[in-house]
Amino acid sequence: MDFFDEINKLEYLYLSNIIEPFDNQLLITVKSSTISDDETDLFVAGKNLGPVKSLSFDGPGTKYECFFKSYCRYTITNESFTALNENDERIGRLFCLYSKSNYLDYIRDTTPVNYTYDYDNTLKHYAFNCQNHIIDIITIDQPVIKRIS
């Protein structure tokens, strides 16, 4: 898959945009991002959670468009509310391809995907682990990826 290794060599990734250009197609734009060296205290509901470093995504960096011709389901999760599952098996760190995942099992168990979309058992689970969101995509199609800057 073109750009898979290149994206995974980035230090951080930021979700810039996600749209459906046509029904049941998905176009995800991600960009390399950096973390500031400076720390500031983070206050939530009046409570100091301690020092944090800010994310910078508006500076120079490499941008990629990832087009999925079709999908069964995709989800976007606030990165603060995710956790790694020890039973999942994947390659990649920022852009992942799962060979085994609870999410993929959940889709197979709770939808008619095997009868309506995944005729030859090629369903895949891709994910983008960005600093601002985690995007999980269940599809039979390999994405077409372009470097756009």
mmCIF file of C-alpha atoms in Angstrom:
data_model
loop_
_atom_site.group_PDB
_atom_site.id
_atom_site.type_symbol
_atom_site.label_atom_id
_atom_site.label_comp_id
_atom_site.label_asym_id
_atom_site.label_seq_id
_atom_site.Cartn_x
_atom_site.Cartn_y
_atom_site.Cartn_z
ATOM 1 C CA MET A 1 0.000 0.000 0.000
ATOM 2 C CA ASP A 2 1.532 3.294 -1.112
ATOM 3 C CA PHE A 3 2.534 5.719 1.670
ATOM 4 C CA PHE A 4 1.723 3.252 4.491
ATOM 5 C CA ASP A 5 5.295 3.219 5.806
ATOM 6 C CA GLU A 6 5.805 6.917 5.094
ATOM 7 C CA ILE A 7 2.780 7.906 7.190
ATOM 8 C CA ASN A 8 3.871 5.599 10.001
ATOM 9 C CA LYS A 9 7.314 7.231 10.113
ATOM 10 C CA LEU A 10 5.762 10.599 11.014
ATOM 11 C CA GLU A 11 6.018 11.632 14.647
ATOM 12 C CA TYR A 12 2.383 12.741 14.979
ATOM 13 C CA LEU A 13 -0.696 12.848 12.779
ATOM 14 C CA TYR A 14 -3.625 15.274 12.745
ATOM 15 C CA LEU A 15 -7.043 14.802 11.128
ATOM 16 C CA SER A 16 -7.571 17.810 8.846
ATOM 17 C CA ASN A 17 -10.795 16.824 7.109
ATOM 18 C CA ILE A 18 -13.177 13.960 6.559
ATOM 19 C CA ILE A 19 -15.947 13.982 3.954
ATOM 20 C CA GLU A 20 -18.089 11.663 1.878
ATOM 21 C CA PRO A 21 -17.534 12.888 -1.701
ATOM 22 C CA PHE A 22 -20.293 10.527 -2.870
ATOM 23 C CA ASP A 23 -22.651 8.201 -1.017
ATOM 24 C CA ASN A 24 -20.747 5.534 0.908
ATOM 25 C CA GLN A 25 -17.317 6.797 -0.116
ATOM 26 C CA LEU A 26 -14.865 8.320 2.326
ATOM 27 C CA LEU A 27 -12.099 10.887 1.853
ATOM 28 C CA ILE A 28 -9.841 11.476 4.859
ATOM 29 C CA THR A 29 -7.183 14.190 4.905
ATOM 30 C CA VAL A 30 -4.440 13.884 7.515
ATOM 31 C CA LYS A 31 -1.381 16.018 8.148
ATOM 32 C CA SER A 32 1.853 15.605 10.035
ATOM 33 C CA SER A 33 1.857 17.598 13.256
ATOM 34 C CA THR A 34 4.287 18.524 15.982
ATOM 35 C CA ILE A 35 4.198 18.932 19.734
ATOM 36 C CA SER A 36 5.386 22.172 21.338
ATOM 37 C CA ASP A 37 8.383 22.125 23.654
ATOM 38 C CA ASP A 38 6.578 24.573 25.956
ATOM 39 C CA GLU A 39 4.255 23.326 28.699
ATOM 40 C CA THR A 40 1.196 25.010 30.189
ATOM 41 C CA ASP A 41 -1.172 23.856 32.893
ATOM 42 C CA LEU A 42 -4.425 22.338 31.647
ATOM 43 C CA PHE A 43 -7.559 23.291 33.570
ATOM 44 C CA VAL A 44 -10.779 21.312 33.118
ATOM 45 C CA ALA A 45 -13.847 22.253 35.177
ATOM 46 C CA GLY A 46 -11.645 24.338 37.447
ATOM 47 C CA LYS A 47 -9.282 21.447 38.190
ATOM 48 C CA ASN A 48 -5.621 21.642 37.198
ATOM 49 C CA LEU A 49 -4.703 18.446 35.351
ATOM 50 C CA GLY A 50 -1.066 19.473 35.240
ATOM 51 C CA PRO A 51 1.344 20.564 32.543
ATOM 52 C CA VAL A 52 0.674 19.655 28.929
ATOM 53 C CA LYS A 53 2.323 20.448 25.624
ATOM 54 C CA SER A 54 0.272 21.952 22.819
ATOM 55 C CA LEU A 55 -0.266 20.405 19.418
ATOM 56 C CA SER A 56 0.738 22.331 16.307
ATOM 57 C CA PHE A 57 -0.891 21.373 13.023
ATOM 58 C CA ASP A 58 -0.985 24.637 11.109
ATOM 59 C CA GLY A 59 2.723 24.844 10.318
ATOM 60 C CA PRO A 60 4.621 23.165 7.516
ATOM 61 C CA GLY A 61 4.113 19.456 7.187
ATOM 62 C CA THR A 62 3.162 16.645 4.892
ATOM 63 C CA LYS A 63 -0.503 16.184 4.017
ATOM 64 C CA TYR A 64 -2.158 13.025 2.679
ATOM 65 C CA GLU A 65 -5.543 12.243 1.160
ATOM 66 C CA CYS A 66 -6.849 8.740 1.797
ATOM 67 C CA PHE A 67 -9.798 7.712 -0.362
ATOM 68 C CA PHE A 68 -11.966 4.695 0.397
ATOM 69 C CA LYS A 69 -14.121 3.695 -2.583
ATOM 70 C CA SER A 70 -16.641 2.129 -0.188
ATOM 71 C CA TYR A 71 -17.047 1.313 3.463
ATOM 72 C CA CYS A 72 -19.238 -0.731 5.738
ATOM 73 C CA ARG A 73 -18.798 1.571 8.727
ATOM 74 C CA TYR A 74 -16.486 4.207 10.036
ATOM 75 C CA THR A 75 -16.326 5.808 13.443
ATOM 76 C CA ILE A 76 -14.609 8.895 14.750
ATOM 77 C CA THR A 77 -13.613 8.889 18.405
ATOM 78 C CA ASN A 78 -12.152 11.640 20.543
ATOM 79 C CA GLU A 79 -8.604 10.383 21.147
ATOM 80 C CA SER A 80 -9.023 10.976 24.898
ATOM 81 C CA PHE A 81 -11.624 8.195 25.061
ATOM 82 C CA THR A 82 -9.786 5.315 23.408
ATOM 83 C CA ALA A 83 -7.660 2.506 24.754
ATOM 84 C CA LEU A 84 -5.572 -0.180 23.105
ATOM 85 C CA ASN A 85 -7.036 -3.658 23.196
ATOM 86 C CA GLU A 86 -4.465 -6.333 23.982
ATOM 87 C CA ASN A 87 -6.265 -8.886 21.784
ATOM 88 C CA ASP A 88 -6.123 -6.748 18.649
ATOM 89 C CA GLU A 89 -3.417 -7.501 16.079
ATOM 90 C CA ARG A 90 -2.246 -4.759 13.760
ATOM 91 C CA ILE A 91 0.589 -3.378 11.740
ATOM 92 C CA GLY A 92 1.325 0.331 11.785
ATOM 93 C CA ARG A 93 1.325 2.963 14.504
ATOM 94 C CA LEU A 94 -0.403 6.056 13.065
ATOM 95 C CA PHE A 95 -2.039 4.390 10.072
ATOM 96 C CA CYS A 96 -2.972 0.839 11.006
ATOM 97 C CA LEU A 97 -4.245 -2.281 9.318
ATOM 98 C CA TYR A 98 -5.735 -4.812 11.709
ATOM 99 C CA SER A 99 -5.597 -8.537 11.021
ATOM 100 C CA LYS A 100 -7.720 -9.092 14.136
ATOM 101 C CA SER A 101 -9.780 -6.591 16.151
ATOM 102 C CA ASN A 102 -12.743 -6.482 18.480
ATOM 103 C CA TYR A 103 -14.237 -3.752 16.297
ATOM 104 C CA LEU A 104 -14.098 -5.977 13.210
ATOM 105 C CA ASP A 105 -15.654 -8.859 15.172
ATOM 106 C CA TYR A 106 -18.371 -6.510 16.430
ATOM 107 C CA ILE A 107 -19.252 -5.445 12.866
ATOM 108 C CA ARG A 108 -19.387 -9.051 11.685
ATOM 109 C CA ASP A 109 -21.549 -10.073 14.674
ATOM 110 C CA THR A 110 -24.029 -7.171 14.658
ATOM 111 C CA THR A 111 -24.552 -6.347 10.976
ATOM 112 C CA PRO A 112 -25.458 -8.291 7.836
ATOM 113 C CA VAL A 113 -22.068 -7.348 6.341
ATOM 114 C CA ASN A 114 -21.198 -10.955 5.461
ATOM 115 C CA TYR A 115 -24.285 -11.245 3.252
ATOM 116 C CA THR A 116 -24.505 -7.773 1.786
ATOM 117 C CA TYR A 117 -20.962 -6.442 1.379
ATOM 118 C CA ASP A 118 -18.220 -8.912 2.283
ATOM 119 C CA TYR A 119 -18.975 -11.680 -0.206
ATOM 120 C CA ASP A 120 -15.468 -13.153 -0.309
ATOM 121 C CA ASN A 121 -14.430 -12.558 3.327
ATOM 122 C CA THR A 122 -12.004 -9.709 2.572
ATOM 123 C CA LEU A 123 -13.334 -7.258 5.161
ATOM 124 C CA LYS A 124 -10.550 -5.119 6.626
ATOM 125 C CA HIS A 125 -10.164 -2.766 9.564
ATOM 126 C CA TYR A 126 -8.049 0.347 8.964
ATOM 127 C CA ALA A 127 -7.428 3.079 11.530
ATOM 128 C CA PHE A 128 -5.823 6.498 11.715
ATOM 129 C CA ASN A 129 -4.457 7.335 15.159
ATOM 130 C CA CYS A 130 -4.411 11.112 15.082
ATOM 131 C CA GLN A 131 -3.708 13.582 17.861
ATOM 132 C CA ASN A 132 -7.260 14.926 17.729
ATOM 133 C CA HIS A 133 -9.310 11.870 16.691
ATOM 134 C CA ILE A 134 -9.129 8.134 16.082
ATOM 135 C CA ILE A 135 -10.806 7.063 12.822
ATOM 136 C CA ASP A 136 -11.702 3.399 12.370
ATOM 137 C CA ILE A 137 -12.806 2.237 8.913
ATOM 138 C CA ILE A 138 -14.297 -1.151 8.055
ATOM 139 C CA THR A 139 -14.120 -1.816 4.314
ATOM 140 C CA ILE A 140 -13.393 -4.375 1.613
ATOM 141 C CA ASP A 141 -11.397 -1.814 -0.359
ATOM 142 C CA GLN A 142 -7.769 -0.842 0.003
ATOM 143 C CA PRO A 143 -7.510 2.960 0.259
ATOM 144 C CA VAL A 144 -5.980 5.061 -2.477
ATOM 145 C CA ILE A 145 -3.498 7.410 -0.808
ATOM 146 C CA LYS A 146 -1.943 10.551 -2.283
ATOM 147 C CA ARG A 147 0.605 12.913 -0.814
ATOM 148 C CA ILE A 148 -0.817 16.371 -1.517
ATOM 149 C CA SER A 149 1.853 18.583 0.081
#
